[in-house]
């Protein structure tokens, strides 16, 4: 089966999908994107992803080219055109094609692209062992709440961990935890779950919201507040969250064990509750 993607109103084999070189996504990284996980052929938390897409588009002043119903139909169609039960749907909207000029051109049509990849969540062995992370100074811009396709800072920071075979780069700005290069971060200290608030320094993660929702519903002790670098380095547990990683335990940070170096008890509980939450969501959507 050829890999079918969606570009500007048409589904086509990926080899036939071409974008003009003057697309502002290519020239300036001028666009925004979403990644929606699909479980058992159903999109998880779609309304929340579409709300965040609207937020990102509003921030960069691109008119949303589709209604939520249209986005939902496009996603349903691309899922139908792929075999896997679990898929990762990537879609992006760039400002469109225009002569190169920094200011936003008027009257151009946004470029819309969508693709599906198999959703590869961490294997049971990785969930069991946890992962290694390193840390770095967060030198990205001050609009990290926009899910921008301009990801050079994130890619450079992620590469630092890739270079040493680690899973993620955890970021600190002015002595405070922000997030990781493509995940949000939670810590546990003395049985309290801590995570930074959603502000301009972090991406407002959909998985972050799910984890907080579960934590509050199940009466975990939760504090959403600034988290210092010292608190992260002396944490009992560190978790990464994202649509593709779900909830994942960090067991070493910069080569030092986190807690006793094994995924902790609150992680184990949260991981199980997250899997249960997904199942319930899928049943409810059926
Ligand atoms: N990344 N922070 C950053 C910088 C991210 O890029 C992501 C997601 C997250 C987690 O957000 P969510 O829970 O909504 O997936 C946090 C996606 C998966 C990516 O770029 O592939």
PDB file of C-alpha atoms and ligand atoms in Angstrom:
ATOM      1  CA  UNK A   1       0.000   0.000   0.000  1.00  0.00           C
ATOM      2  CA  UNK A   2       1.617   3.356  -0.979  1.00  0.00           C
ATOM      3  CA  UNK A   3       1.991   5.821   1.878  1.00  0.00           C
ATOM      4  CA  UNK A   4      -0.875   8.271   1.416  1.00  0.00           C
ATOM      5  CA  UNK A   5      -0.588  11.820   2.717  1.00  0.00           C
ATOM      6  CA  UNK A   6      -2.902  14.822   2.549  1.00  0.00           C
ATOM      7  CA  UNK A   7      -1.816  18.090   0.962  1.00  0.00           C
ATOM      8  CA  UNK A   8      -4.040  21.106   0.253  1.00  0.00           C
ATOM      9  CA  UNK A   9      -7.327  19.331  -0.379  1.00  0.00           C
ATOM     10  CA  UNK A  10      -6.092  16.029  -1.827  1.00  0.00           C
ATOM     11  CA  UNK A  11      -4.937  12.640  -0.623  1.00  0.00           C
ATOM     12  CA  UNK A  12      -1.978  11.377  -2.660  1.00  0.00           C
ATOM     13  CA  UNK A  13       1.070   9.085  -2.471  1.00  0.00           C
ATOM     14  CA  UNK A  14       3.831  10.798  -0.494  1.00  0.00           C
ATOM     15  CA  UNK A  15       6.095  10.796  -3.583  1.00  0.00           C
ATOM     16  CA  UNK A  16       3.609  13.073  -5.328  1.00  0.00           C
ATOM     17  CA  UNK A  17       3.252  15.576  -2.490  1.00  0.00           C
ATOM     18  CA  UNK A  18       5.276  18.689  -3.313  1.00  0.00           C
ATOM     19  CA  UNK A  19       5.367  22.158  -1.790  1.00  0.00           C
ATOM     20  CA  UNK A  20       6.720  25.224  -3.647  1.00  0.00           C
ATOM     21  CA  UNK A  21      10.136  26.368  -2.414  1.00  0.00           C
ATOM     22  CA  UNK A  22       8.722  29.794  -1.488  1.00  0.00           C
ATOM     23  CA  UNK A  23       6.351  28.257   1.052  1.00  0.00           C
ATOM     24  CA  UNK A  24       6.952  30.264   4.229  1.00  0.00           C
ATOM     25  CA  UNK A  25       7.129  27.006   6.183  1.00  0.00           C
ATOM     26  CA  UNK A  26      10.269  26.171   4.166  1.00  0.00           C
ATOM     27  CA  UNK A  27      11.744  29.699   4.100  1.00  0.00           C
ATOM     28  CA  UNK A  28      10.915  30.911   7.642  1.00  0.00           C
ATOM     29  CA  UNK A  29       9.545  27.930   9.600  1.00  0.00           C
ATOM     30  CA  UNK A  30       6.362  30.039   9.575  1.00  0.00           C
ATOM     31  CA  UNK A  31       3.698  27.575  10.648  1.00  0.00           C
ATOM     32  CA  UNK A  32       2.290  25.449  13.427  1.00  0.00           C
ATOM     33  CA  UNK A  33       1.572  21.755  13.876  1.00  0.00           C
ATOM     34  CA  UNK A  34      -0.091  19.074  15.940  1.00  0.00           C
ATOM     35  CA  UNK A  35       0.591  15.412  16.701  1.00  0.00           C
ATOM     36  CA  UNK A  36      -2.517  13.418  17.638  1.00  0.00           C
ATOM     37  CA  UNK A  37      -2.231   9.830  18.877  1.00  0.00           C
ATOM     38  CA  UNK A  38      -4.744   7.344  17.487  1.00  0.00           C
ATOM     39  CA  UNK A  39      -5.491   4.203  19.498  1.00  0.00           C
ATOM     40  CA  UNK A  40      -7.538   1.363  17.994  1.00  0.00           C
ATOM     41  CA  UNK A  41      -8.193   3.689  15.038  1.00  0.00           C
ATOM     42  CA  UNK A  42      -9.686   6.440  17.237  1.00  0.00           C
ATOM     43  CA  UNK A  43      -8.113   9.832  17.859  1.00  0.00           C
ATOM     44  CA  UNK A  44      -7.320  10.440  21.534  1.00  0.00           C
ATOM     45  CA  UNK A  45      -8.233  13.876  22.982  1.00  0.00           C
ATOM     46  CA  UNK A  46      -8.911  15.323  19.533  1.00  0.00           C
ATOM     47  CA  UNK A  47     -10.977  18.286  20.770  1.00  0.00           C
ATOM     48  CA  UNK A  48      -8.068  19.350  23.006  1.00  0.00           C
ATOM     49  CA  UNK A  49      -5.533  19.046  20.154  1.00  0.00           C
ATOM     50  CA  UNK A  50      -7.773  21.119  17.871  1.00  0.00           C
ATOM     51  CA  UNK A  51      -8.191  23.743  20.587  1.00  0.00           C
ATOM     52  CA  UNK A  52      -4.397  23.980  20.926  1.00  0.00           C
ATOM     53  CA  UNK A  53      -4.056  24.216  17.122  1.00  0.00           C
ATOM     54  CA  UNK A  54      -6.482  27.151  17.151  1.00  0.00           C
ATOM     55  CA  UNK A  55      -4.466  28.777  19.957  1.00  0.00           C
ATOM     56  CA  UNK A  56      -1.204  28.411  17.984  1.00  0.00           C
ATOM     57  CA  UNK A  57      -2.825  29.722  14.784  1.00  0.00           C
ATOM     58  CA  UNK A  58      -4.307  32.719  16.628  1.00  0.00           C
ATOM     59  CA  UNK A  59      -0.918  33.530  18.139  1.00  0.00           C
ATOM     60  CA  UNK A  60       0.760  33.693  14.732  1.00  0.00           C
ATOM     61  CA  UNK A  61      -2.260  35.245  13.003  1.00  0.00           C
ATOM     62  CA  UNK A  62      -3.129  32.519  10.508  1.00  0.00           C
ATOM     63  CA  UNK A  63      -6.846  31.952   9.911  1.00  0.00           C
ATOM     64  CA  UNK A  64      -7.716  28.340  10.615  1.00  0.00           C
ATOM     65  CA  UNK A  65      -8.294  26.837   7.153  1.00  0.00           C
ATOM     66  CA  UNK A  66     -10.686  24.188   8.553  1.00  0.00           C
ATOM     67  CA  UNK A  67     -13.490  23.839  11.041  1.00  0.00           C
ATOM     68  CA  UNK A  68     -13.066  21.261  13.800  1.00  0.00           C
ATOM     69  CA  UNK A  69     -15.519  18.991  11.942  1.00  0.00           C
ATOM     70  CA  UNK A  70     -13.396  19.254   8.792  1.00  0.00           C
ATOM     71  CA  UNK A  71     -10.196  18.470  10.714  1.00  0.00           C
ATOM     72  CA  UNK A  72     -11.903  15.490  12.332  1.00  0.00           C
ATOM     73  CA  UNK A  73     -13.038  14.227   8.910  1.00  0.00           C
ATOM     74  CA  UNK A  74      -9.517  14.601   7.436  1.00  0.00           C
ATOM     75  CA  UNK A  75      -8.011  12.713  10.363  1.00  0.00           C
ATOM     76  CA  UNK A  76     -10.648   9.969  10.093  1.00  0.00           C
ATOM     77  CA  UNK A  77      -9.873   9.654   6.384  1.00  0.00           C
ATOM     78  CA  UNK A  78      -6.099   9.421   6.778  1.00  0.00           C
ATOM     79  CA  UNK A  79      -6.558   6.833   9.544  1.00  0.00           C
ATOM     80  CA  UNK A  80      -8.802   4.832   7.185  1.00  0.00           C
ATOM     81  CA  UNK A  81      -6.108   4.913   4.514  1.00  0.00           C
ATOM     82  CA  UNK A  82      -3.525   3.331   6.836  1.00  0.00           C
ATOM     83  CA  UNK A  83      -3.392  -0.195   8.235  1.00  0.00           C
ATOM     84  CA  UNK A  84      -2.194   0.268  11.798  1.00  0.00           C
ATOM     85  CA  UNK A  85      -4.547   0.178  14.760  1.00  0.00           C
ATOM     86  CA  UNK A  86      -2.402   2.771  16.548  1.00  0.00           C
ATOM     87  CA  UNK A  87      -1.227   5.739  14.500  1.00  0.00           C
ATOM     88  CA  UNK A  88       0.448   9.076  15.087  1.00  0.00           C
ATOM     89  CA  UNK A  89      -1.219  11.772  12.999  1.00  0.00           C
ATOM     90  CA  UNK A  90       1.001  14.741  12.202  1.00  0.00           C
ATOM     91  CA  UNK A  91      -0.513  17.825  10.595  1.00  0.00           C
ATOM     92  CA  UNK A  92       0.753  21.296   9.979  1.00  0.00           C
ATOM     93  CA  UNK A  93      -0.487  24.611   8.666  1.00  0.00           C
ATOM     94  CA  UNK A  94       2.054  27.021   7.201  1.00  0.00           C
ATOM     95  CA  UNK A  95       1.283  30.568   6.139  1.00  0.00           C
ATOM     96  CA  UNK A  96       1.526  29.724   2.454  1.00  0.00           C
ATOM     97  CA  UNK A  97       3.568  30.692  -0.588  1.00  0.00           C
ATOM     98  CA  UNK A  98       4.779  34.264  -1.187  1.00  0.00           C
ATOM     99  CA  UNK A  99       7.822  36.228  -2.313  1.00  0.00           C
ATOM    100  CA  UNK A 100      10.321  36.240   0.565  1.00  0.00           C
ATOM    101  CA  UNK A 101       9.547  39.121   2.936  1.00  0.00           C
ATOM    102  CA  UNK A 102       9.542  38.887   6.726  1.00  0.00           C
ATOM    103  CA  UNK A 103       6.214  40.697   7.209  1.00  0.00           C
ATOM    104  CA  UNK A 104       3.110  38.531   6.843  1.00  0.00           C
ATOM    105  CA  UNK A 105       1.828  38.726   3.255  1.00  0.00           C
ATOM    106  CA  UNK A 106      -1.876  39.417   2.774  1.00  0.00           C
ATOM    107  CA  UNK A 107      -4.355  37.245   0.927  1.00  0.00           C
ATOM    108  CA  UNK A 108      -2.366  34.011   0.626  1.00  0.00           C
ATOM    109  CA  UNK A 109      -3.737  30.534   1.253  1.00  0.00           C
ATOM    110  CA  UNK A 110      -2.239  28.468   4.076  1.00  0.00           C
ATOM    111  CA  UNK A 111      -0.562  25.197   3.118  1.00  0.00           C
ATOM    112  CA  UNK A 112      -2.090  22.208   4.894  1.00  0.00           C
ATOM    113  CA  UNK A 113      -0.207  18.928   5.176  1.00  0.00           C
ATOM    114  CA  UNK A 114      -1.113  15.753   7.061  1.00  0.00           C
ATOM    115  CA  UNK A 115       0.544  12.352   7.398  1.00  0.00           C
ATOM    116  CA  UNK A 116       0.169   9.198   9.452  1.00  0.00           C
ATOM    117  CA  UNK A 117       2.982   7.203  11.012  1.00  0.00           C
ATOM    118  CA  UNK A 118       2.733   4.105  13.175  1.00  0.00           C
ATOM    119  CA  UNK A 119       2.315   5.156  16.814  1.00  0.00           C
ATOM    120  CA  UNK A 120       5.291   3.670  18.636  1.00  0.00           C
ATOM    121  CA  UNK A 121       4.800   4.044  22.375  1.00  0.00           C
ATOM    122  CA  UNK A 122       7.536   2.876  24.807  1.00  0.00           C
ATOM    123  CA  UNK A 123       7.857  -0.924  24.951  1.00  0.00           C
ATOM    124  CA  UNK A 124       6.989  -2.738  28.208  1.00  0.00           C
ATOM    125  CA  UNK A 125      10.750  -3.268  28.739  1.00  0.00           C
ATOM    126  CA  UNK A 126      11.432   0.488  28.506  1.00  0.00           C
ATOM    127  CA  UNK A 127       8.481   1.289  30.784  1.00  0.00           C
ATOM    128  CA  UNK A 128       9.948  -1.219  33.258  1.00  0.00           C
ATOM    129  CA  UNK A 129      13.545   0.044  33.072  1.00  0.00           C
ATOM    130  CA  UNK A 130      12.955   3.792  32.647  1.00  0.00           C
ATOM    131  CA  UNK A 131      15.184   5.980  30.491  1.00  0.00           C
ATOM    132  CA  UNK A 132      18.317   8.086  30.721  1.00  0.00           C
ATOM    133  CA  UNK A 133      18.158  11.859  30.253  1.00  0.00           C
ATOM    134  CA  UNK A 134      20.663  14.661  30.260  1.00  0.00           C
ATOM    135  CA  UNK A 135      20.031  18.323  31.049  1.00  0.00           C
ATOM    136  CA  UNK A 136      20.829  21.572  29.266  1.00  0.00           C
ATOM    137  CA  UNK A 137      20.127  25.266  29.478  1.00  0.00           C
ATOM    138  CA  UNK A 138      16.854  26.135  27.750  1.00  0.00           C
ATOM    139  CA  UNK A 139      17.978  28.718  25.204  1.00  0.00           C
ATOM    140  CA  UNK A 140      14.827  28.579  23.066  1.00  0.00           C
ATOM    141  CA  UNK A 141      12.704  31.658  22.387  1.00  0.00           C
ATOM    142  CA  UNK A 142      10.049  33.021  24.753  1.00  0.00           C
ATOM    143  CA  UNK A 143       7.016  31.706  22.840  1.00  0.00           C
ATOM    144  CA  UNK A 144       7.348  28.023  23.642  1.00  0.00           C
ATOM    145  CA  UNK A 145       3.558  27.847  24.133  1.00  0.00           C
ATOM    146  CA  UNK A 146       3.147  28.080  20.344  1.00  0.00           C
ATOM    147  CA  UNK A 147       3.423  24.660  18.722  1.00  0.00           C
ATOM    148  CA  UNK A 148       5.593  26.070  15.970  1.00  0.00           C
ATOM    149  CA  UNK A 149       7.205  24.084  13.178  1.00  0.00           C
ATOM    150  CA  UNK A 150      10.316  26.232  13.827  1.00  0.00           C
ATOM    151  CA  UNK A 151      11.924  23.576  16.006  1.00  0.00           C
ATOM    152  CA  UNK A 152      15.635  24.232  15.482  1.00  0.00           C
ATOM    153  CA  UNK A 153      16.222  24.986  19.181  1.00  0.00           C
ATOM    154  CA  UNK A 154      14.361  21.830  20.204  1.00  0.00           C
ATOM    155  CA  UNK A 155      16.237  19.744  17.596  1.00  0.00           C
ATOM    156  CA  UNK A 156      19.647  21.073  18.699  1.00  0.00           C
ATOM    157  CA  UNK A 157      18.813  20.392  22.341  1.00  0.00           C
ATOM    158  CA  UNK A 158      17.450  16.921  21.570  1.00  0.00           C
ATOM    159  CA  UNK A 159      20.628  16.119  19.637  1.00  0.00           C
ATOM    160  CA  UNK A 160      22.689  16.646  22.812  1.00  0.00           C
ATOM    161  CA  UNK A 161      20.928  13.673  24.413  1.00  0.00           C
ATOM    162  CA  UNK A 162      20.936  11.662  21.174  1.00  0.00           C
ATOM    163  CA  UNK A 163      24.741  12.119  21.022  1.00  0.00           C
ATOM    164  CA  UNK A 164      25.131  10.218  24.306  1.00  0.00           C
ATOM    165  CA  UNK A 165      22.379   7.656  23.675  1.00  0.00           C
ATOM    166  CA  UNK A 166      19.917   9.300  26.099  1.00  0.00           C
ATOM    167  CA  UNK A 167      16.164   9.637  25.510  1.00  0.00           C
ATOM    168  CA  UNK A 168      15.552  13.300  26.248  1.00  0.00           C
ATOM    169  CA  UNK A 169      17.159  16.609  27.196  1.00  0.00           C
ATOM    170  CA  UNK A 170      15.567  18.162  30.281  1.00  0.00           C
ATOM    171  CA  UNK A 171      15.721  21.952  30.171  1.00  0.00           C
ATOM    172  CA  UNK A 172      16.367  24.611  32.809  1.00  0.00           C
ATOM    173  CA  UNK A 173      15.904  28.333  32.337  1.00  0.00           C
ATOM    174  CA  UNK A 174      17.190  30.697  35.031  1.00  0.00           C
ATOM    175  CA  UNK A 175      17.493  27.822  37.495  1.00  0.00           C
ATOM    176  CA  UNK A 176      13.937  26.557  36.918  1.00  0.00           C
ATOM    177  CA  UNK A 177      12.608  23.496  35.120  1.00  0.00           C
ATOM    178  CA  UNK A 178      10.757  24.267  31.880  1.00  0.00           C
ATOM    179  CA  UNK A 179      10.192  21.013  29.952  1.00  0.00           C
ATOM    180  CA  UNK A 180      12.220  18.633  27.765  1.00  0.00           C
ATOM    181  CA  UNK A 181      13.049  18.973  24.070  1.00  0.00           C
ATOM    182  CA  UNK A 182       9.820  17.225  23.006  1.00  0.00           C
ATOM    183  CA  UNK A 183       8.037  16.322  26.262  1.00  0.00           C
ATOM    184  CA  UNK A 184       6.712  17.883  29.441  1.00  0.00           C
ATOM    185  CA  UNK A 185       8.318  16.992  32.766  1.00  0.00           C
ATOM    186  CA  UNK A 186       6.902  16.074  36.177  1.00  0.00           C
ATOM    187  CA  UNK A 187       8.844  15.277  39.346  1.00  0.00           C
ATOM    188  CA  UNK A 188       7.882  13.559  42.590  1.00  0.00           C
ATOM    189  CA  UNK A 189       9.325  14.649  45.935  1.00  0.00           C
ATOM    190  CA  UNK A 190       8.130  13.216  49.226  1.00  0.00           C
ATOM    191  CA  UNK A 191       5.038  11.786  47.453  1.00  0.00           C
ATOM    192  CA  UNK A 192       4.053  15.172  45.995  1.00  0.00           C
ATOM    193  CA  UNK A 193       3.740  15.408  42.207  1.00  0.00           C
ATOM    194  CA  UNK A 194       5.219  18.699  40.971  1.00  0.00           C
ATOM    195  CA  UNK A 195       5.190  20.290  37.527  1.00  0.00           C
ATOM    196  CA  UNK A 196       5.664  23.814  36.169  1.00  0.00           C
ATOM    197  CA  UNK A 197       2.563  25.788  35.158  1.00  0.00           C
ATOM    198  CA  UNK A 198       1.541  26.225  31.530  1.00  0.00           C
ATOM    199  CA  UNK A 199       3.013  29.569  30.525  1.00  0.00           C
ATOM    200  CA  UNK A 200       4.998  30.980  27.602  1.00  0.00           C
ATOM    201  CA  UNK A 201       8.050  28.877  28.537  1.00  0.00           C
ATOM    202  CA  UNK A 202       6.483  25.459  27.883  1.00  0.00           C
ATOM    203  CA  UNK A 203       4.291  23.745  25.368  1.00  0.00           C
ATOM    204  CA  UNK A 204       0.847  23.193  26.933  1.00  0.00           C
ATOM    205  CA  UNK A 205       0.948  19.418  26.589  1.00  0.00           C
ATOM    206  CA  UNK A 206      -2.241  17.463  26.052  1.00  0.00           C
ATOM    207  CA  UNK A 207      -0.696  14.516  27.905  1.00  0.00           C
ATOM    208  CA  UNK A 208       0.347  16.897  30.711  1.00  0.00           C
ATOM    209  CA  UNK A 209      -3.334  17.793  31.143  1.00  0.00           C
ATOM    210  CA  UNK A 210      -4.394  14.132  31.115  1.00  0.00           C
ATOM    211  CA  UNK A 211      -1.784  13.251  33.751  1.00  0.00           C
ATOM    212  CA  UNK A 212      -2.869  16.161  35.972  1.00  0.00           C
ATOM    213  CA  UNK A 213      -6.524  15.206  35.510  1.00  0.00           C
ATOM    214  CA  UNK A 214      -5.813  11.612  36.553  1.00  0.00           C
ATOM    215  CA  UNK A 215      -3.575  12.710  39.446  1.00  0.00           C
ATOM    216  CA  UNK A 216      -6.261  15.007  40.859  1.00  0.00           C
ATOM    217  CA  UNK A 217      -9.090  12.505  40.331  1.00  0.00           C
ATOM    218  CA  UNK A 218      -7.103   9.799  42.129  1.00  0.00           C
ATOM    219  CA  UNK A 219      -6.073  12.089  44.957  1.00  0.00           C
ATOM    220  CA  UNK A 220      -2.364  12.235  44.309  1.00  0.00           C
ATOM    221  CA  UNK A 221      -0.945  15.258  46.066  1.00  0.00           C
ATOM    222  CA  UNK A 222      -0.255  17.715  43.229  1.00  0.00           C
ATOM    223  CA  UNK A 223       1.442  21.109  43.077  1.00  0.00           C
ATOM    224  CA  UNK A 224       1.602  23.101  39.844  1.00  0.00           C
ATOM    225  CA  UNK A 225       4.282  25.709  40.490  1.00  0.00           C
ATOM    226  CA  UNK A 226       7.813  26.742  39.584  1.00  0.00           C
ATOM    227  CA  UNK A 227      10.187  23.806  40.113  1.00  0.00           C
ATOM    228  CA  UNK A 228      13.844  24.559  40.791  1.00  0.00           C
ATOM    229  CA  UNK A 229      16.791  22.791  39.215  1.00  0.00           C
ATOM    230  CA  UNK A 230      17.785  21.650  42.720  1.00  0.00           C
ATOM    231  CA  UNK A 231      14.370  20.043  43.227  1.00  0.00           C
ATOM    232  CA  UNK A 232      14.719  18.164  39.945  1.00  0.00           C
ATOM    233  CA  UNK A 233      18.221  16.963  40.806  1.00  0.00           C
ATOM    234  CA  UNK A 234      17.083  15.684  44.225  1.00  0.00           C
ATOM    235  CA  UNK A 235      13.713  14.338  43.046  1.00  0.00           C
ATOM    236  CA  UNK A 236      12.512  10.866  44.057  1.00  0.00           C
ATOM    237  CA  UNK A 237      11.009  10.397  40.594  1.00  0.00           C
ATOM    238  CA  UNK A 238      11.067  12.219  37.251  1.00  0.00           C
ATOM    239  CA  UNK A 239       8.474  11.579  34.522  1.00  0.00           C
ATOM    240  CA  UNK A 240       8.317  12.613  30.883  1.00  0.00           C
ATOM    241  CA  UNK A 241       4.941  13.021  29.199  1.00  0.00           C
ATOM    242  CA  UNK A 242       3.996  13.348  25.533  1.00  0.00           C
ATOM    243  CA  UNK A 243       1.488  11.997  23.029  1.00  0.00           C
ATOM    244  CA  UNK A 244       4.004   9.413  21.805  1.00  0.00           C
ATOM    245  CA  UNK A 245       5.877   8.675  25.064  1.00  0.00           C
ATOM    246  CA  UNK A 246       2.692   8.704  27.185  1.00  0.00           C
ATOM    247  CA  UNK A 247       4.158   8.665  30.731  1.00  0.00           C
ATOM    248  CA  UNK A 248       7.731   7.493  31.022  1.00  0.00           C
ATOM    249  CA  UNK A 249      10.052   7.305  34.039  1.00  0.00           C
ATOM    250  CA  UNK A 250      13.487   8.931  33.946  1.00  0.00           C
ATOM    251  CA  UNK A 251      15.904   6.771  35.911  1.00  0.00           C
ATOM    252  CA  UNK A 252      19.150   8.661  35.355  1.00  0.00           C
ATOM    253  CA  UNK A 253      19.764  12.375  34.900  1.00  0.00           C
ATOM    254  CA  UNK A 254      23.227  13.402  33.705  1.00  0.00           C
ATOM    255  CA  UNK A 255      24.481   9.922  34.594  1.00  0.00           C
ATOM    256  CA  UNK A 256      23.223  10.033  38.211  1.00  0.00           C
ATOM    257  CA  UNK A 257      20.388   7.793  39.434  1.00  0.00           C
ATOM    258  CA  UNK A 258      16.992   9.403  40.033  1.00  0.00           C
ATOM    259  CA  UNK A 259      15.767   8.177  43.449  1.00  0.00           C
ATOM    260  CA  UNK A 260      16.857   4.565  43.712  1.00  0.00           C
ATOM    261  CA  UNK A 261      17.473   4.410  39.954  1.00  0.00           C
ATOM    262  CA  UNK A 262      14.261   2.486  39.196  1.00  0.00           C
ATOM    263  CA  UNK A 263      10.828   3.719  38.080  1.00  0.00           C
ATOM    264  CA  UNK A 264       9.142   4.793  41.308  1.00  0.00           C
ATOM    265  CA  UNK A 265       5.845   3.749  42.918  1.00  0.00           C
ATOM    266  CA  UNK A 266       3.916   6.858  41.878  1.00  0.00           C
ATOM    267  CA  UNK A 267       5.093   6.414  38.292  1.00  0.00           C
ATOM    268  CA  UNK A 268       3.919   2.797  38.293  1.00  0.00           C
ATOM    269  CA  UNK A 269       0.523   3.836  39.588  1.00  0.00           C
ATOM    270  CA  UNK A 270       0.213   6.726  37.117  1.00  0.00           C
ATOM    271  CA  UNK A 271       1.328   4.556  34.189  1.00  0.00           C
ATOM    272  CA  UNK A 272      -1.338   1.957  34.984  1.00  0.00           C
ATOM    273  CA  UNK A 273      -4.014   4.645  35.454  1.00  0.00           C
ATOM    274  CA  UNK A 274      -3.034   6.267  32.153  1.00  0.00           C
ATOM    275  CA  UNK A 275      -3.460   2.948  30.310  1.00  0.00           C
ATOM    276  CA  UNK A 276      -6.851   2.498  31.994  1.00  0.00           C
ATOM    277  CA  UNK A 277      -7.870   6.064  31.091  1.00  0.00           C
ATOM    278  CA  UNK A 278      -7.007   5.379  27.414  1.00  0.00           C
ATOM    279  CA  UNK A 279      -9.072   2.179  27.380  1.00  0.00           C
ATOM    280  CA  UNK A 280     -12.058   3.988  28.880  1.00  0.00           C
ATOM    281  CA  UNK A 281     -11.694   6.801  26.363  1.00  0.00           C
ATOM    282  CA  UNK A 282     -11.627   4.338  23.483  1.00  0.00           C
ATOM    283  CA  UNK A 283     -14.695   2.533  24.771  1.00  0.00           C
ATOM    284  CA  UNK A 284     -16.538   5.828  25.210  1.00  0.00           C
ATOM    285  CA  UNK A 285     -15.630   6.895  21.649  1.00  0.00           C
ATOM    286  CA  UNK A 286     -16.805   3.554  20.138  1.00  0.00           C
TER     287      UNK A 286
HETATM  288  N1  LIG B   1       5.907  16.833  20.948  1.00  0.00           N
HETATM  289  N2  LIG B   1       6.822  19.849  24.928  1.00  0.00           N
HETATM  290  C1  LIG B   1       7.327  19.876  23.678  1.00  0.00           C
HETATM  291  C2  LIG B   1       8.424  20.829  23.369  1.00  0.00           C
HETATM  292  C3  LIG B   1       6.809  19.008  22.703  1.00  0.00           C
HETATM  293  O1  LIG B   1       7.296  19.040  21.453  1.00  0.00           O
HETATM  294  C4  LIG B   1       5.769  18.079  23.059  1.00  0.00           C
HETATM  295  C5  LIG B   1       5.163  17.150  22.059  1.00  0.00           C
HETATM  296  C6  LIG B   1       5.295  18.092  24.371  1.00  0.00           C
HETATM  297  C7  LIG B   1       4.175  17.193  24.824  1.00  0.00           C
HETATM  298  O2  LIG B   1       2.930  17.583  24.266  1.00  0.00           O
HETATM  299  P1  LIG B   1       1.743  16.538  24.025  1.00  0.00           P
HETATM  300  O3  LIG B   1       1.491  15.866  25.316  1.00  0.00           O
HETATM  301  O4  LIG B   1       0.618  17.369  23.570  1.00  0.00           O
HETATM  302  O5  LIG B   1       2.236  15.561  22.991  1.00  0.00           O
HETATM  303  C8  LIG B   1       5.833  18.999  25.273  1.00  0.00           C
HETATM  304  C9  LIG B   1       5.310  16.082  19.876  1.00  0.00           C
HETATM  305  C10 LIG B   1       4.829  14.712  20.262  1.00  0.00           C
HETATM  306  C11 LIG B   1       6.244  16.103  18.686  1.00  0.00           C
HETATM  307  O6  LIG B   1       6.743  17.175  18.385  1.00  0.00           O
HETATM  308  O7  LIG B   1       6.428  15.070  18.014  1.00  0.00           O
END
